[in-house]
Amino acid sequence: MKIALIGANGQLGSDLAKVLPARGHDLVPLTHAQVEVTDAASVAAMMQEHEPELVLNMAAFHKVDVCEEEVEQTFAVNVYGVRNLALACRAHGATLAHMSTDYVFGGDKARTAPYVETDAPAPINVYGVSKLAGEQFVRYLLERYFIFRVTGLYGVAGSSGKGGNFVELMLRLARAGKDIRVVDDQRMTPTYTVDLAQQIAAVIEMERYGLYHATSQGDCTWYEFAAEIFRQSGLHPNLGRAKTGDFGEKATRPAYSVLENRALQGMGMDVMRPWQEALGAYLEERG
């Protein structure tokens, strides 16, 4: 399959750029400099030049606290950029695979069970609202689409604009001898981007269109994630618990945003491993 990968140099995009050619796909890796999703003409030119059968969209404005202040830019990328891609895919008869987030949920403060694909979204911050609106454009404009909701991503390439990823931040602080405080009242699932790239590839190859939750198995708080990072790395920093709001974040975060891969499980296609095992694989990969 000929696939245009937008955001090929990002954290997840970098792993997809390795996984997809290895599975026999004709990959067109594209960076922000090569296609600007907020510019419909740029998107149209990309489609005209490469004529992909499928477009994989990794482009997103994902700095959650910044989104609260830069609402127009957030919507330009996460909503209208997605609309531009969906319209271009429809015009060229291509499929769109789009990345979304656990942050489309969060409004149910009493939640203790993982969210499934049929649960009603209720975002509580600008980022989540924008990602949900992007989803709606995809579903309204296209018949052939994939939407993957993901959470807690970390990969060797690191996250653009975030100075790496959470694992690297924890390791860096520990090795510098810093006291570390991590929130213990936000529950999610850390997800290794190598595993996610393999999962995405498997789904798009089956051409089973629709909405999917795709995360590692299990869940934890960010504090518990940090503790496991240090345990597997043989580090023993002074690690303390913090609460949401202790660091003056502008955006409200969900207390519980765990996703269940119910659609994948129903098709017998869930290849995601437990998050602790995936973390071990990441630490081995990075060396």
GROMACS .gro file of C-alpha atoms in nm:
model
  287
    1MET     CA    1   0.000   0.000   0.000
    2LYS     CA    2   0.125   0.350  -0.078
    3ILE     CA    3   0.111   0.548   0.246
    4ALA     CA    4   0.181   0.917   0.308
    5LEU     CA    5   0.302   0.957   0.666
    6ILE     CA    6   0.259   1.314   0.791
    7GLY     CA    7   0.483   1.380   1.089
    8ALA     CA    8   0.733   1.109   1.000
    9ASN     CA    9   1.003   1.258   1.222
   10GLY     CA   10   0.793   1.268   1.539
   11GLN     CA   11   0.785   1.028   1.832
   12LEU     CA   12   0.530   0.783   1.689
   13GLY     CA   13   0.597   0.879   1.328
   14SER     CA   14   0.962   0.774   1.357
   15ASP     CA   15   0.860   0.422   1.458
   16LEU     CA   16   0.592   0.401   1.188
   17ALA     CA   17   0.858   0.510   0.937
   18LYS     CA   18   1.051   0.194   1.029
   19VAL     CA   19   0.763  -0.048   1.077
   20LEU     CA   20   0.564   0.023   0.759
   21PRO     CA   21   0.843  -0.031   0.501
   22ALA     CA   22   0.949  -0.344   0.690
   23ARG     CA   23   0.597  -0.478   0.634
   24GLY     CA   24   0.622  -0.412   0.260
   25HIS     CA   25   0.446  -0.076   0.229
   26ASP     CA   26   0.552   0.201  -0.010
   27LEU     CA   27   0.606   0.482   0.238
   28VAL     CA   28   0.618   0.855   0.163
   29PRO     CA   29   0.759   1.013   0.483
   30LEU     CA   30   0.660   1.378   0.517
   31THR     CA   31   0.759   1.642   0.772
   32HIS     CA   32   0.596   1.971   0.869
   33ALA     CA   33   0.831   2.146   0.626
   34GLN     CA   34   0.697   1.935   0.339
   35VAL     CA   35   0.324   1.958   0.408
   36GLU     CA   36   0.138   2.211   0.622
   37VAL     CA   37  -0.195   2.063   0.727
   38THR     CA   38  -0.342   2.404   0.812
   39ASP     CA   39  -0.297   2.505   0.446
   40ALA     CA   40  -0.551   2.330   0.223
   41ALA     CA   41  -0.343   2.410  -0.086
   42SER     CA   42  -0.036   2.244   0.067
   43VAL     CA   43  -0.238   1.933   0.149
   44ALA     CA   44  -0.390   1.924  -0.201
   45ALA     CA   45  -0.047   1.958  -0.361
   46MET     CA   46   0.085   1.669  -0.151
   47MET     CA   47  -0.204   1.447  -0.258
   48GLN     CA   48  -0.159   1.545  -0.622
   49GLU     CA   49   0.215   1.475  -0.617
   50HIS     CA   50   0.219   1.145  -0.427
   51GLU     CA   51  -0.130   0.998  -0.484
   52PRO     CA   52  -0.128   0.788  -0.165
   53GLU     CA   53  -0.385   0.519  -0.100
   54LEU     CA   54  -0.376   0.604   0.270
   55VAL     CA   55  -0.272   0.913   0.465
   56LEU     CA   56  -0.144   0.862   0.822
   57ASN     CA   57  -0.178   1.185   1.017
   58MET     CA   58   0.061   1.235   1.309
   59ALA     CA   59   0.039   1.616   1.297
   60ALA     CA   60  -0.101   1.766   1.617
   61PHE     CA   61  -0.072   2.064   1.847
   62HIS     CA   62  -0.034   1.866   2.168
   63LYS     CA   63   0.124   2.086   2.435
   64VAL     CA   64  -0.179   2.064   2.661
   65ASP     CA   65  -0.114   2.369   2.877
   66VAL     CA   66  -0.016   2.587   2.582
   67CYS     CA   67  -0.341   2.487   2.410
   68GLU     CA   68  -0.534   2.670   2.682
   69GLU     CA   69  -0.376   3.000   2.575
   70GLU     CA   70  -0.328   2.940   2.202
   71VAL     CA   71  -0.678   2.823   2.120
   72GLU     CA   72  -0.677   2.946   1.759
   73GLN     CA   73  -0.352   2.765   1.678
   74THR     CA   74  -0.477   2.452   1.854
   75PHE     CA   75  -0.793   2.446   1.645
   76ALA     CA   76  -0.605   2.538   1.327
   77VAL     CA   77  -0.400   2.218   1.352
   78ASN     CA   78  -0.619   1.973   1.544
   79VAL     CA   79  -0.953   2.062   1.385
   80TYR     CA   80  -0.923   2.250   1.056
   81GLY     CA   81  -0.599   2.077   0.960
   82VAL     CA   82  -0.777   1.745   1.001
   83ARG     CA   83  -1.070   1.876   0.797
   84ASN     CA   84  -0.827   1.969   0.517
   85LEU     CA   85  -0.682   1.618   0.518
   86ALA     CA   86  -1.025   1.455   0.524
   87LEU     CA   87  -1.150   1.665   0.231
   88ALA     CA   88  -0.835   1.592   0.032
   89CYS     CA   89  -0.863   1.219   0.101
   90ARG     CA   90  -1.227   1.223  -0.007
   91ALA     CA   91  -1.140   1.405  -0.329
   92HIS     CA   92  -0.867   1.152  -0.414
   93GLY     CA   93  -1.045   0.838  -0.294
   94ALA     CA   94  -0.787   0.781  -0.021
   95THR     CA   95  -0.826   0.652   0.333
   96LEU     CA   96  -0.731   0.867   0.634
   97ALA     CA   97  -0.580   0.724   0.953
   98HIS     CA   98  -0.590   0.984   1.228
   99MET     CA   99  -0.449   0.990   1.581
  100SER     CA  100  -0.665   1.101   1.872
  101THR     CA  101  -0.632   1.092   2.249
  102ASP     CA  102  -0.763   0.970   2.584
  103TYR     CA  103  -0.824   1.338   2.661
  104VAL     CA  104  -1.153   1.327   2.469
  105PHE     CA  105  -1.270   1.181   2.802
  106GLY     CA  106  -1.243   1.310   3.157
  107GLY     CA  107  -1.574   1.471   3.240
  108ASP     CA  108  -1.687   1.172   3.449
  109LYS     CA  109  -1.510   1.243   3.778
  110ALA     CA  110  -1.636   0.922   3.940
  111ARG     CA  111  -1.504   0.698   3.661
  112THR     CA  112  -1.314   0.384   3.766
  113ALA     CA  113  -1.366   0.155   3.464
  114PRO     CA  114  -1.174   0.188   3.135
  115TYR     CA  115  -1.341   0.380   2.855
  116VAL     CA  116  -1.447   0.184   2.547
  117GLU     CA  117  -1.505   0.312   2.196
  118THR     CA  118  -1.882   0.345   2.243
  119ASP     CA  119  -1.858   0.563   2.555
  120ALA     CA  120  -1.967   0.925   2.511
  121PRO     CA  121  -1.670   1.166   2.506
  122ALA     CA  122  -1.661   1.452   2.755
  123PRO     CA  123  -1.337   1.650   2.721
  124ILE     CA  124  -1.238   1.894   2.996
  125ASN     CA  125  -0.961   2.097   2.831
  126VAL     CA  126  -0.901   2.279   2.503
  127TYR     CA  127  -0.674   2.006   2.369
  128GLY     CA  128  -0.937   1.738   2.428
  129VAL     CA  129  -1.212   1.950   2.273
  130SER     CA  130  -0.999   2.013   1.964
  131LYS     CA  131  -0.911   1.646   1.920
  132LEU     CA  132  -1.275   1.543   1.951
  133ALA     CA  133  -1.375   1.803   1.691
  134GLY     CA  134  -1.106   1.665   1.460
  135GLU     CA  135  -1.251   1.316   1.505
  136GLN     CA  136  -1.595   1.444   1.410
  137PHE     CA  137  -1.468   1.592   1.085
  138VAL     CA  138  -1.308   1.259   0.992
  139ARG     CA  139  -1.623   1.062   1.069
  140TYR     CA  140  -1.853   1.310   0.894
  141LEU     CA  141  -1.649   1.356   0.577
  142LEU     CA  142  -1.519   1.004   0.512
  143GLU     CA  143  -1.651   0.652   0.486
  144ARG     CA  144  -1.305   0.492   0.490
  145TYR     CA  145  -1.113   0.608   0.794
  146PHE     CA  146  -0.926   0.490   1.101
  147ILE     CA  147  -0.921   0.685   1.427
  148PHE     CA  148  -0.680   0.563   1.693
  149ARG     CA  149  -0.718   0.698   2.045
  150VAL     CA  150  -0.392   0.664   2.236
  151THR     CA  151  -0.246   0.768   2.570
  152GLY     CA  152   0.081   0.820   2.755
  153LEU     CA  153   0.311   0.779   2.455
  154TYR     CA  154   0.686   0.739   2.488
  155GLY     CA  155   0.942   0.638   2.228
  156VAL     CA  156   1.309   0.669   2.148
  157ALA     CA  157   1.257   0.968   1.917
  158GLY     CA  158   1.095   1.170   2.196
  159SER     CA  159   0.808   1.414   2.169
  160SER     CA  160   0.865   1.731   1.969
  161GLY     CA  161   0.828   2.041   2.181
  162LYS     CA  162   0.837   1.846   2.507
  163GLY     CA  163   1.211   1.786   2.541
  164GLY     CA  164   1.198   1.410   2.500
  165ASN     CA  165   0.949   1.194   2.687
  166PHE     CA  166   0.843   1.117   3.043
  167VAL     CA  167   1.077   0.820   3.079
  168GLU     CA  168   1.380   1.023   2.972
  169LEU     CA  169   1.281   1.311   3.200
  170MET     CA  170   1.261   1.077   3.500
  171LEU     CA  171   1.596   0.915   3.420
  172ARG     CA  172   1.760   1.253   3.371
  173LEU     CA  173   1.634   1.389   3.702
  174ALA     CA  174   1.729   1.074   3.891
  175ARG     CA  175   2.082   1.068   3.755
  176ALA     CA  176   2.123   1.434   3.843
  177GLY     CA  177   2.039   1.351   4.204
  178LYS     CA  178   1.723   1.561   4.205
  179ASP     CA  179   1.430   1.514   4.439
  180ILE     CA  180   1.137   1.408   4.223
  181ARG     CA  181   0.763   1.464   4.275
  182VAL     CA  182   0.512   1.311   4.036
  183VAL     CA  183   0.132   1.332   4.031
  184ASP     CA  184  -0.040   1.030   4.183
  185ASP     CA  185  -0.402   1.125   4.109
  186GLN     CA  186  -0.412   1.088   3.729
  187ARG     CA  187  -0.460   0.730   3.609
  188MET     CA  188  -0.373   0.636   3.249
  189THR     CA  189  -0.177   0.378   3.048
  190PRO     CA  190   0.183   0.441   2.935
  191THR     CA  191   0.219   0.322   2.575
  192TYR     CA  192   0.541   0.238   2.390
  193THR     CA  193   0.537   0.377   2.037
  194VAL     CA  194   0.707   0.072   1.881
  195ASP     CA  195   0.419  -0.147   1.998
  196LEU     CA  196   0.164   0.110   1.884
  197ALA     CA  197   0.323   0.137   1.539
  198GLN     CA  198   0.292  -0.240   1.495
  199GLN     CA  199  -0.069  -0.228   1.612
  200ILE     CA  200  -0.161   0.053   1.373
  201ALA     CA  201   0.005  -0.128   1.082
  202ALA     CA  202  -0.187  -0.448   1.157
  203VAL     CA  203  -0.522  -0.268   1.164
  204ILE     CA  204  -0.478  -0.064   0.847
  205GLU     CA  205  -0.368  -0.376   0.658
  206MET     CA  206  -0.696  -0.546   0.749
  207GLU     CA  207  -0.895  -0.248   0.617
  208ARG     CA  208  -1.138  -0.276   0.908
  209TYR     CA  209  -1.236   0.090   0.919
  210GLY     CA  210  -1.354   0.272   1.227
  211LEU     CA  211  -1.261   0.396   1.573
  212TYR     CA  212  -1.008   0.211   1.788
  213HIS     CA  213  -0.859   0.248   2.133
  214ALA     CA  214  -0.496   0.137   2.113
  215THR     CA  215  -0.290   0.140   2.431
  216SER     CA  216  -0.069  -0.095   2.628
  217GLN     CA  217  -0.241  -0.330   2.872
  218GLY     CA  218  -0.303  -0.227   3.232
  219ASP     CA  219  -0.296   0.116   3.393
  220CYS     CA  220  -0.114   0.323   3.653
  221THR     CA  221  -0.071   0.675   3.784
  222TRP     CA  222   0.219   0.886   3.666
  223TYR     CA  223   0.379   0.831   4.008
  224GLU     CA  224   0.348   0.454   3.968
  225PHE     CA  225   0.493   0.480   3.619
  226ALA     CA  226   0.792   0.672   3.754
  227ALA     CA  227   0.844   0.416   4.031
  228GLU     CA  228   0.851   0.134   3.776
  229ILE     CA  229   1.096   0.325   3.555
  230PHE     CA  230   1.334   0.355   3.849
  231ARG     CA  231   1.283  -0.007   3.957
  232GLN     CA  232   1.367  -0.142   3.613
  233SER     CA  233   1.661   0.098   3.576
  234GLY     CA  234   1.809   0.017   3.916
  235LEU     CA  235   1.784   0.378   4.031
  236HIS     CA  236   1.679   0.493   4.379
  237PRO     CA  237   1.595   0.864   4.375
  238ASN     CA  238   1.392   1.044   4.638
  239LEU     CA  239   1.050   1.003   4.473
  240GLY     CA  240   0.747   1.173   4.624
  241ARG     CA  241   0.378   1.196   4.541
  242ALA     CA  242   0.218   1.515   4.412
  243LYS     CA  243  -0.139   1.617   4.333
  244THR     CA  244  -0.285   1.767   4.018
  245GLY     CA  245  -0.246   2.144   4.040
  246ASP     CA  246   0.068   2.136   4.254
  247PHE     CA  247   0.274   2.256   3.958
  248GLY     CA  248   0.038   2.531   3.842
  249GLU     CA  249  -0.078   2.364   3.521
  250LYS     CA  250  -0.315   2.575   3.312
  251ALA     CA  251  -0.511   2.283   3.168
  252THR     CA  252  -0.740   2.058   3.367
  253ARG     CA  253  -0.636   1.692   3.342
  254PRO     CA  254  -0.865   1.390   3.373
  255ALA     CA  255  -0.830   1.200   3.699
  256TYR     CA  256  -0.904   0.882   3.504
  257SER     CA  257  -0.854   0.836   3.130
  258VAL     CA  258  -0.773   0.466   3.093
  259LEU     CA  259  -0.879   0.321   2.758
  260GLU     CA  260  -0.984  -0.037   2.686
  261ASN     CA  261  -0.892  -0.182   2.345
  262ARG     CA  262  -1.235  -0.340   2.312
  263ALA     CA  263  -1.270  -0.310   1.933
  264LEU     CA  264  -0.925  -0.462   1.877
  265GLN     CA  265  -0.998  -0.741   2.123
  266GLY     CA  266  -1.329  -0.813   1.954
  267MET     CA  267  -1.149  -0.872   1.625
  268GLY     CA  268  -0.873  -1.078   1.788
  269MET     CA  269  -0.621  -0.814   1.682
  270ASP     CA  270  -0.497  -0.666   2.010
  271VAL     CA  271  -0.119  -0.711   2.000
  272MET     CA  272  -0.042  -0.465   2.280
  273ARG     CA  273   0.152  -0.607   2.577
  274PRO     CA  274   0.140  -0.505   2.945
  275TRP     CA  275   0.284  -0.160   3.001
  276GLN     CA  276   0.553  -0.288   3.239
  277GLU     CA  277   0.681  -0.532   2.976
  278ALA     CA  278   0.674  -0.262   2.709
  279LEU     CA  279   0.872  -0.029   2.935
  280GLY     CA  280   1.139  -0.296   2.972
  281ALA     CA  281   1.162  -0.327   2.594
  282TYR     CA  282   1.199   0.050   2.562
  283LEU     CA  283   1.477   0.065   2.819
  284GLU     CA  284   1.656  -0.214   2.634
  285GLU     CA  285   1.611  -0.042   2.297
  286ARG     CA  286   1.750   0.291   2.416
  287GLY     CA  287   2.053   0.116   2.571
   0.00000   0.00000   0.00000
